[in-house]
Amino acid sequence: MSALLDALTRGITNYLGGRKTLLARLCVDKSDEVFRKELQGSAHHKLGAVDALAAAVACCQAQTPHCYDYASHIAEECGGRFVLHDEALIACADPVRRITSLVRETGDVTSVVIEAMSDGVVSDNELAVIEREISEAEEALRKLRRAAQAVNAAGKPRTERDMVTLPVRSMRNEVPA
């Protein structure tokens, strides 16, 4: 559950004006402190699915960095993948620029992992840094996928662009604890 809240928090943290501004926009009846505790996964404060979705939608509308992390995490946990369908992507698609960004992000992941492993132990703080860098690399990879899909779609007739393909995956075998 922590990874899901972390995915949402990454988008909210980058929201212009921060958590308080987002909270005011959502018009929910809770204080900033309660919202902060909900996002931290406090045992006494639970963030509801509707509030989490509203926050994620607001971040997506504002196009904050990591705004799609929450949707992507949910889709991945359900055995699918999150794919953004937006005609505006066709106009600004540049896969080569996205590759450059991806290489930079994967280089960052590599360096923080090597640095963390220098003493043979990965501390909680080092793990948090590694996970943050990996999420940034995943975002760069998602942007590369969307740019490549946009360039692909631009080369097809309009009728073929509107077709939706849904991946079908079998459920993971759950190992009893």
CSV table of C-alpha atoms in Angstrom, one decimal:
chain,number,residue,atom,x,y,z
A,1,MET,CA,0.0,0.0,0.0
A,2,SER,CA,2.9,2.3,0.7
A,3,ALA,CA,4.0,2.2,-3.0
A,4,LEU,CA,0.5,3.3,-4.1
A,5,LEU,CA,0.5,6.3,-1.7
A,6,ASP,CA,4.1,7.1,-2.8
A,7,ALA,CA,2.9,7.1,-6.4
A,8,LEU,CA,0.1,9.6,-5.5
A,9,THR,CA,2.4,11.7,-3.3
A,10,ARG,CA,4.9,12.2,-6.1
A,11,GLY,CA,2.3,13.9,-8.3
A,12,ILE,CA,0.9,15.9,-5.4
A,13,THR,CA,4.3,17.1,-4.2
A,14,ASN,CA,4.9,18.6,-7.7
A,15,TYR,CA,1.5,20.3,-7.8
A,16,LEU,CA,1.8,24.0,-8.2
A,17,GLY,CA,1.4,25.4,-4.7
A,18,GLY,CA,1.7,22.0,-3.1
A,19,ARG,CA,-0.6,19.9,-1.0
A,20,LYS,CA,-2.5,22.9,0.5
A,21,THR,CA,-3.4,24.3,-2.9
A,22,LEU,CA,-4.5,21.0,-4.1
A,23,LEU,CA,-6.6,20.4,-1.0
A,24,ALA,CA,-8.4,23.8,-1.5
A,25,ARG,CA,-9.1,22.9,-5.2
A,26,LEU,CA,-10.6,19.5,-4.2
A,27,CYS,CA,-12.9,21.2,-1.8
A,28,VAL,CA,-12.8,18.3,0.7
A,29,ASP,CA,-13.6,18.9,4.3
A,30,LYS,CA,-10.2,18.1,5.9
A,31,SER,CA,-7.2,19.9,7.1
A,32,ASP,CA,-3.8,19.9,5.5
A,33,GLU,CA,-2.4,18.0,8.4
A,34,VAL,CA,-5.0,15.2,8.1
A,35,PHE,CA,-4.3,15.1,4.3
A,36,ARG,CA,-0.6,14.8,5.0
A,37,LYS,CA,-1.1,11.9,7.4
A,38,GLU,CA,-3.4,10.2,5.0
A,39,LEU,CA,-0.7,10.4,2.3
A,40,GLN,CA,1.9,9.1,4.7
A,41,GLY,CA,-0.2,6.0,5.4
A,42,SER,CA,-0.8,6.7,9.0
A,43,ALA,CA,-2.6,3.9,10.9
A,44,HIS,CA,-5.2,6.3,12.1
A,45,HIS,CA,-5.8,8.3,8.9
A,46,LYS,CA,-7.0,6.5,5.8
A,47,LEU,CA,-7.2,8.2,2.4
A,48,GLY,CA,-10.3,7.1,0.6
A,49,ALA,CA,-10.3,5.9,-3.0
A,50,VAL,CA,-12.5,8.7,-4.2
A,51,ASP,CA,-10.2,11.4,-2.6
A,52,ALA,CA,-7.1,9.7,-4.0
A,53,LEU,CA,-8.7,9.6,-7.5
A,54,ALA,CA,-9.7,13.2,-7.3
A,55,ALA,CA,-6.2,14.2,-6.3
A,56,ALA,CA,-4.7,12.1,-9.1
A,57,VAL,CA,-7.1,13.7,-11.6
A,58,ALA,CA,-6.2,17.2,-10.5
A,59,CYS,CA,-2.5,16.4,-10.9
A,60,CYS,CA,-3.1,15.0,-14.4
A,61,GLN,CA,-5.1,18.1,-15.4
A,62,ALA,CA,-2.2,20.3,-14.1
A,63,GLN,CA,0.3,18.0,-15.9
A,64,THR,CA,2.6,17.8,-12.8
A,65,PRO,CA,5.7,15.7,-13.0
A,66,HIS,CA,4.8,12.1,-12.0
A,67,CYS,CA,1.1,12.8,-12.4
A,68,TYR,CA,0.5,9.4,-14.1
A,69,ASP,CA,2.3,7.4,-11.5
A,70,TYR,CA,-0.8,6.6,-9.5
A,71,ALA,CA,-2.8,5.4,-12.5
A,72,SER,CA,0.1,3.5,-13.8
A,73,HIS,CA,0.7,1.8,-10.4
A,74,ILE,CA,-3.0,0.8,-10.1
A,75,ALA,CA,-3.0,-0.6,-13.7
A,76,GLU,CA,0.2,-2.5,-13.1
A,77,GLU,CA,-1.2,-4.1,-9.9
A,78,CYS,CA,-4.4,-5.1,-11.8
A,79,GLY,CA,-2.3,-6.9,-14.4
A,80,GLY,CA,-2.5,-4.3,-17.1
A,81,ARG,CA,-0.8,-1.1,-18.1
A,82,PHE,CA,-1.8,2.5,-18.2
A,83,VAL,CA,-1.8,4.1,-21.7
A,84,LEU,CA,-2.6,7.7,-22.2
A,85,HIS,CA,-4.7,8.5,-25.2
A,86,ASP,CA,-4.2,12.1,-26.2
A,87,GLU,CA,-4.2,13.7,-29.7
A,88,ALA,CA,-1.9,16.4,-28.4
A,89,LEU,CA,0.9,13.9,-28.0
A,90,ILE,CA,1.0,13.4,-31.8
A,91,ALA,CA,1.9,17.1,-32.2
A,92,CYS,CA,4.8,17.1,-29.6
A,93,ALA,CA,6.1,13.5,-30.0
A,94,ASP,CA,9.9,13.3,-30.2
A,95,PRO,CA,11.1,9.8,-29.3
A,96,VAL,CA,14.7,10.7,-29.8
A,97,ARG,CA,14.5,13.4,-27.1
A,98,ARG,CA,12.7,10.9,-24.9
A,99,ILE,CA,15.5,8.4,-25.4
A,100,THR,CA,18.0,11.0,-24.2
A,101,SER,CA,15.9,11.6,-21.1
A,102,LEU,CA,15.6,7.9,-20.5
A,103,VAL,CA,19.4,7.3,-20.7
A,104,ARG,CA,20.0,10.2,-18.3
A,105,GLU,CA,17.5,8.7,-15.8
A,106,THR,CA,18.8,5.2,-16.1
A,107,GLY,CA,22.3,6.6,-15.5
A,108,ASP,CA,21.0,8.2,-12.3
A,109,VAL,CA,19.5,4.8,-11.2
A,110,THR,CA,22.8,3.1,-11.9
A,111,SER,CA,24.8,5.6,-9.9
A,112,VAL,CA,22.6,5.6,-6.8
A,113,VAL,CA,22.5,1.8,-6.8
A,114,ILE,CA,26.3,1.5,-7.1
A,115,GLU,CA,26.7,4.2,-4.4
A,116,ALA,CA,24.3,2.4,-2.1
A,117,MET,CA,26.0,-0.9,-2.6
A,118,SER,CA,29.4,0.5,-1.9
A,119,ASP,CA,29.3,-0.8,1.7
A,120,GLY,CA,27.3,-3.9,0.9
A,121,VAL,CA,24.2,-2.8,2.7
A,122,VAL,CA,21.2,-0.7,1.4
A,123,SER,CA,19.8,1.4,4.2
A,124,ASP,CA,16.2,2.6,4.3
A,125,ASN,CA,17.2,6.1,3.2
A,126,GLU,CA,19.3,4.7,0.3
A,127,LEU,CA,16.3,2.4,-0.7
A,128,ALA,CA,14.0,5.5,-0.8
A,129,VAL,CA,16.5,7.3,-3.1
A,130,ILE,CA,16.8,4.2,-5.3
A,131,GLU,CA,13.0,3.9,-5.5
A,132,ARG,CA,12.6,7.6,-6.3
A,133,GLU,CA,15.2,7.4,-9.1
A,134,ILE,CA,13.5,4.2,-10.5
A,135,SER,CA,10.2,6.0,-10.6
A,136,GLU,CA,11.7,8.9,-12.5
A,137,ALA,CA,13.2,6.4,-15.0
A,138,GLU,CA,9.8,4.7,-15.3
A,139,GLU,CA,8.2,8.1,-16.1
A,140,ALA,CA,10.8,8.7,-18.8
A,141,LEU,CA,10.1,5.2,-20.2
A,142,ARG,CA,6.3,5.9,-20.2
A,143,LYS,CA,7.0,9.2,-22.0
A,144,LEU,CA,9.1,7.4,-24.6
A,145,ARG,CA,6.4,4.8,-25.2
A,146,ARG,CA,3.8,7.6,-25.6
A,147,ALA,CA,6.0,9.5,-28.0
A,148,ALA,CA,6.6,6.4,-30.1
A,149,GLN,CA,2.9,5.5,-30.1
A,150,ALA,CA,2.1,9.0,-31.1
A,151,VAL,CA,4.5,8.9,-34.1
A,152,ASN,CA,3.1,5.5,-35.0
A,153,ALA,CA,-0.5,6.8,-34.8
A,154,ALA,CA,0.3,9.9,-36.9
A,155,GLY,CA,1.3,7.6,-39.8
A,156,LYS,CA,-2.1,5.8,-39.8
A,157,PRO,CA,-5.4,6.8,-41.1
A,158,ARG,CA,-7.7,8.4,-38.6
A,159,THR,CA,-10.0,5.4,-38.4
A,160,GLU,CA,-7.2,3.1,-37.3
A,161,ARG,CA,-6.0,5.6,-34.6
A,162,ASP,CA,-9.2,5.3,-32.7
A,163,MET,CA,-9.0,1.6,-32.2
A,164,VAL,CA,-8.2,0.5,-28.7
A,165,THR,CA,-6.3,-2.6,-27.9
A,166,LEU,CA,-6.6,-4.1,-24.5
A,167,PRO,CA,-3.9,-6.3,-23.2
A,168,VAL,CA,-5.1,-9.6,-21.7
A,169,ARG,CA,-3.0,-11.1,-18.9
A,170,SER,CA,-3.7,-13.9,-16.5
A,171,MET,CA,-3.7,-13.2,-12.8
A,172,ARG,CA,-0.5,-13.7,-10.9
A,173,ASN,CA,-0.4,-16.8,-8.8
A,174,GLU,CA,-0.7,-15.7,-5.2
A,175,VAL,CA,1.6,-17.5,-2.7
A,176,PRO,CA,-0.1,-18.0,0.6
A,177,ALA,CA,1.7,-16.2,3.4
